[in-house]
Tab-separated table of C-alpha atoms in Angstrom:
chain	number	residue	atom	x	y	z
A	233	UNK	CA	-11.639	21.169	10.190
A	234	UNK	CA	-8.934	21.326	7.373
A	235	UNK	CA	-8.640	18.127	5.780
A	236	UNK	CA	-4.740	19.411	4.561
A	237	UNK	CA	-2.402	21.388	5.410
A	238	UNK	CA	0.949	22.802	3.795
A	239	UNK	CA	4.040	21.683	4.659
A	240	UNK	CA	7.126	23.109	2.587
A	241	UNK	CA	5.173	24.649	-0.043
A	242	UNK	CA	3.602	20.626	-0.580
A	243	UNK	CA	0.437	20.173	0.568
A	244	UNK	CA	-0.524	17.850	3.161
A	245	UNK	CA	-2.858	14.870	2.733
A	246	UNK	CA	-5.311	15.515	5.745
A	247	UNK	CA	-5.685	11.360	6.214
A	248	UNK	CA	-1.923	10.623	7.179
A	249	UNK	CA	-1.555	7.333	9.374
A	250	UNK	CA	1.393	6.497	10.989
A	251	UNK	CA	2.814	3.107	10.204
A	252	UNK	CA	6.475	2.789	11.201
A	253	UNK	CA	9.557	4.992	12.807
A	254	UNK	CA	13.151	5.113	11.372
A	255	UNK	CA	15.243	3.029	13.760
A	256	UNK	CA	18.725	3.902	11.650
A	257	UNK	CA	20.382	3.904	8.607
A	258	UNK	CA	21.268	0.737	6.527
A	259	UNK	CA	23.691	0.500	4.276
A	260	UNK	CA	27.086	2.828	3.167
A	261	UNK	CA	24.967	4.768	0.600
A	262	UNK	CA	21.627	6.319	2.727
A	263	UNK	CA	19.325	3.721	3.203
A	264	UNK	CA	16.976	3.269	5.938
A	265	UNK	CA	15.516	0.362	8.522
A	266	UNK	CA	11.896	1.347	9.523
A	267	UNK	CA	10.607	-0.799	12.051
A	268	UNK	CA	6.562	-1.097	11.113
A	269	UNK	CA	3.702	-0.716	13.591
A	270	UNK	CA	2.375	-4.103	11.791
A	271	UNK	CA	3.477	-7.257	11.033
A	272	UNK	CA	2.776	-7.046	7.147
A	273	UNK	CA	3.971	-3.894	6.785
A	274	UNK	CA	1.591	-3.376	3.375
A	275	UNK	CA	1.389	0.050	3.015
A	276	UNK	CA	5.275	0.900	3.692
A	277	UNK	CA	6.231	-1.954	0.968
A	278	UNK	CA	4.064	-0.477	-2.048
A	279	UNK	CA	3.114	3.670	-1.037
A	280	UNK	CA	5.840	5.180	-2.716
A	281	UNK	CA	5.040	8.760	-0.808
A	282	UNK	CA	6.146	8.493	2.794
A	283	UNK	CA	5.661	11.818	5.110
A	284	UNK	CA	8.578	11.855	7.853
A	285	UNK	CA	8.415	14.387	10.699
A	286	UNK	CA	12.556	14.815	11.123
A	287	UNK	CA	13.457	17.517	11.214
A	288	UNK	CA	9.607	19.129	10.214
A	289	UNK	CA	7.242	17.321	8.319
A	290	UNK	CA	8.117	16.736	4.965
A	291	UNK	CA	7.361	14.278	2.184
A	292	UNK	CA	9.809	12.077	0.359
A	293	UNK	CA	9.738	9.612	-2.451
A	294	UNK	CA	10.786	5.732	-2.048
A	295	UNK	CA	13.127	4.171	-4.967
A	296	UNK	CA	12.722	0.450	-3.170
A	297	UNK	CA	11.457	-0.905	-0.004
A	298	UNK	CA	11.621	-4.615	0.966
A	299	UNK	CA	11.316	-6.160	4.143
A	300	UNK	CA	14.138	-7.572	6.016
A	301	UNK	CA	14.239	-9.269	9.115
A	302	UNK	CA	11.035	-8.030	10.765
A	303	UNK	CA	11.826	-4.303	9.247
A	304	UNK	CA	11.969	-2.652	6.411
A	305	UNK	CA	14.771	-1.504	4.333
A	306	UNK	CA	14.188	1.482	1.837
A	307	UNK	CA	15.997	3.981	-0.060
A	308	UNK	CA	14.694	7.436	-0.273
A	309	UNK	CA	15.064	9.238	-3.994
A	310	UNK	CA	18.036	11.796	-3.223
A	311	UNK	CA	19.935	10.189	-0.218
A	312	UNK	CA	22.754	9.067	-0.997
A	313	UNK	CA	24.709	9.104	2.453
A	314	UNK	CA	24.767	7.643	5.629
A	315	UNK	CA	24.963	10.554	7.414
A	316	UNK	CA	22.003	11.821	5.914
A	317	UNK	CA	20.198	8.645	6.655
A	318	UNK	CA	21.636	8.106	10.308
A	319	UNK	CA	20.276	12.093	11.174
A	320	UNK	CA	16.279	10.752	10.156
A	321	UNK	CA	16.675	8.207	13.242
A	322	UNK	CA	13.331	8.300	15.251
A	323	UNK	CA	11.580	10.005	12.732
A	324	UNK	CA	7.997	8.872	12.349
A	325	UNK	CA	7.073	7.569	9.316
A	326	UNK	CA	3.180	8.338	7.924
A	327	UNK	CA	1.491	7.586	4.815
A	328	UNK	CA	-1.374	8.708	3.333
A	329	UNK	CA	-4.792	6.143	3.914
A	330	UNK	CA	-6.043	7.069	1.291
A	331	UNK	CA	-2.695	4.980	-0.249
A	332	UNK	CA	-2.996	1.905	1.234
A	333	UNK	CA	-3.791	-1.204	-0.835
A	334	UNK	CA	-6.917	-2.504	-0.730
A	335	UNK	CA	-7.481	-5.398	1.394
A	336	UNK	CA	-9.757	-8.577	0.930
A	337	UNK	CA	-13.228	-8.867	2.927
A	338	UNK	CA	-12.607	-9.217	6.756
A	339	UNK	CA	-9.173	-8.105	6.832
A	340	UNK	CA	-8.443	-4.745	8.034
A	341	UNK	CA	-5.624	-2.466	8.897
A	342	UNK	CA	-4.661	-1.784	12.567
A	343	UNK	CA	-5.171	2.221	12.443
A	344	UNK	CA	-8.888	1.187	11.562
A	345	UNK	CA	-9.638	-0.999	14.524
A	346	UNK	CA	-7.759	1.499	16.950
A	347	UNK	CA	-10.437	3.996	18.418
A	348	UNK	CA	-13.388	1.264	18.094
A	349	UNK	CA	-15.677	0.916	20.646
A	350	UNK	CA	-15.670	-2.717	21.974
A	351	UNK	CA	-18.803	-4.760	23.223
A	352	UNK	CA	-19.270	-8.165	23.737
A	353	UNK	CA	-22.445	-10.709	22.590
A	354	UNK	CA	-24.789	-9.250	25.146
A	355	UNK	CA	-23.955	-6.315	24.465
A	356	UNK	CA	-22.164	-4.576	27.349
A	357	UNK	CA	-19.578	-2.503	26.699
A	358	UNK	CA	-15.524	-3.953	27.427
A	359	UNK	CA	-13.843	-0.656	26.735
A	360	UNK	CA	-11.935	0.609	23.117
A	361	UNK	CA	-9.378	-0.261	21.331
A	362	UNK	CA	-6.389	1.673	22.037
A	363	UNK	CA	-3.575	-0.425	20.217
A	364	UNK	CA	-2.856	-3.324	18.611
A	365	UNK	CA	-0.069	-5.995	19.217
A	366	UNK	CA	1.494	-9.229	17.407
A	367	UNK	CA	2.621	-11.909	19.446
A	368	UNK	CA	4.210	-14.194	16.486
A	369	UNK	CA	0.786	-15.866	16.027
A	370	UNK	CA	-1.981	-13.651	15.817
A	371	UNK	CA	-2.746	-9.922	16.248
A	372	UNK	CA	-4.048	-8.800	19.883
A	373	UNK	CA	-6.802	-6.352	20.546
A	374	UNK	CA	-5.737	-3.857	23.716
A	375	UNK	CA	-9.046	-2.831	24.745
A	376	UNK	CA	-8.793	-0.145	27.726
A	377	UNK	CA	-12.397	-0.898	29.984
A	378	UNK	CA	-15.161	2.192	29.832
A	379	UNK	CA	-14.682	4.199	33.433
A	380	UNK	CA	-17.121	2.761	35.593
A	381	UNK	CA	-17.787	5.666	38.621
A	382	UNK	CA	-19.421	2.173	40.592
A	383	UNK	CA	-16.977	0.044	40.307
A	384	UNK	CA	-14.503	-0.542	42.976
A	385	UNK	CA	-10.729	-0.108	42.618
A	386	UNK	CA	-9.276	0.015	38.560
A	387	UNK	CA	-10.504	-1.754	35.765
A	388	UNK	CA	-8.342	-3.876	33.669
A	389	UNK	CA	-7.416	-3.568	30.412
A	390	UNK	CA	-8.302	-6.718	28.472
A	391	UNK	CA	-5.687	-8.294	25.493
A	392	UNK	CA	-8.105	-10.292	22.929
A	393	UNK	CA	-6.717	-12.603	20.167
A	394	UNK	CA	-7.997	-10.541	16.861
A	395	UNK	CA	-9.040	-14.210	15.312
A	396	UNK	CA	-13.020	-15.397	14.713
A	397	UNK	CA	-13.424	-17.563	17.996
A	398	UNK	CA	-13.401	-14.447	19.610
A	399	UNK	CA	-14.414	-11.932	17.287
A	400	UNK	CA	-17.680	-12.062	15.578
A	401	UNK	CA	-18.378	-8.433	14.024
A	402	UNK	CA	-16.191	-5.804	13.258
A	403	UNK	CA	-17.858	-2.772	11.755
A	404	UNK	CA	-16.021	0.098	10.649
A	405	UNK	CA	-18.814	1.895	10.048
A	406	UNK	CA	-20.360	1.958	13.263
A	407	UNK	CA	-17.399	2.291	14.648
A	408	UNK	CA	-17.876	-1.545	16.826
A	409	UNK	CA	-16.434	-4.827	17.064
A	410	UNK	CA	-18.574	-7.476	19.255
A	411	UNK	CA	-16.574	-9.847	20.911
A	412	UNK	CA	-17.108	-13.487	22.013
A	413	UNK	CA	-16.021	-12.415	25.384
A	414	UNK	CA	-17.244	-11.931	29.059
A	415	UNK	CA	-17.142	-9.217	31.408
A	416	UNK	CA	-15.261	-11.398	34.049
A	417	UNK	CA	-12.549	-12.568	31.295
């Protein structure tokens, strides 16, 4: 597989993550609110390449990003209307991952936990991760349950507090995080 591509004539980093969408402009002069996928919003407050798909994919440079009220307000290098800004609305905004700062030991970045397999202490299998939340405390694992042909009726899907009571390993590597947590929880 092609790790890049060409968009534009630019070429296309083949690791782009999405972290955020453009909910609308802010500001008279073309600046825009991104609401992140995260909380901390790291890599949209220091990558200064974003990749927005509206109206094709297509890269664009950030003068200034700050957060602002649970979003994030940026202007782009060469908008300088609100038109311009208002007509990116619902674009989706991607970085490279390559790009985003480096974190400290046992802290990770949400696109790295989704996809993870998900066992528990004696080792049977919950499900994956297939998203992450934040309820104003803590980030939330959304683990969807393996398919189970023997089991009767549907599994549920299990929401897990991301914090060390509950989660003991996380390896990115192996692609598994073991979880304090029963099959009957």
């Amino acid at each position: 597989m092609n790790d890049s591509a060409v968009a534009s004539g630019v070429q296309v980093p083949g690791d782009l993550t999405p972290v955020g969408y453009v909910s609308g402009a802010y500001g008279i002069v073309g600046g825009i609110r991104v609401s992140p996928h995260s909380p901390e919003a790291d890599a949209l407050l220091s990558v200064k390449t974003w990749w927005l798909d509206k109206p094709t994919l297509h890269a664009v440079t950030v003068r200034s990003a700050k957060l602002h009220g649970g979003d994030v307000v940026a202007t782009l290098v060469g908008m300088r209307d609100r038109d311009a800004a208002e007509a990116l609305k619902g674009a989706t905004v991607q970085v490279a991952r390559s790009e985003f700062p480096a974190l400290e030991e046992g802290e990770y970045y949400w696109s790295d936990l989704i996809g993870l397999d998900v066992v528990n202490l004696q080792g049977e299998a919950l499900g994956k991760v297939t998203d992450m939340m934040h309820n104003g405390a803590q980030s939330i694992l959304r683990i969807t349950p393996v398919a189970d042909p023997a089991s009767e009726g549907k599994a549920q899907e299990r929401l897990v507090p991301f914090v060390d009571q509950f989660v003991k390993t996380v390896s990115l590597e192996q692609k598994l995080i073991t979880l304090d947590w029963g099959l009957d929880f």
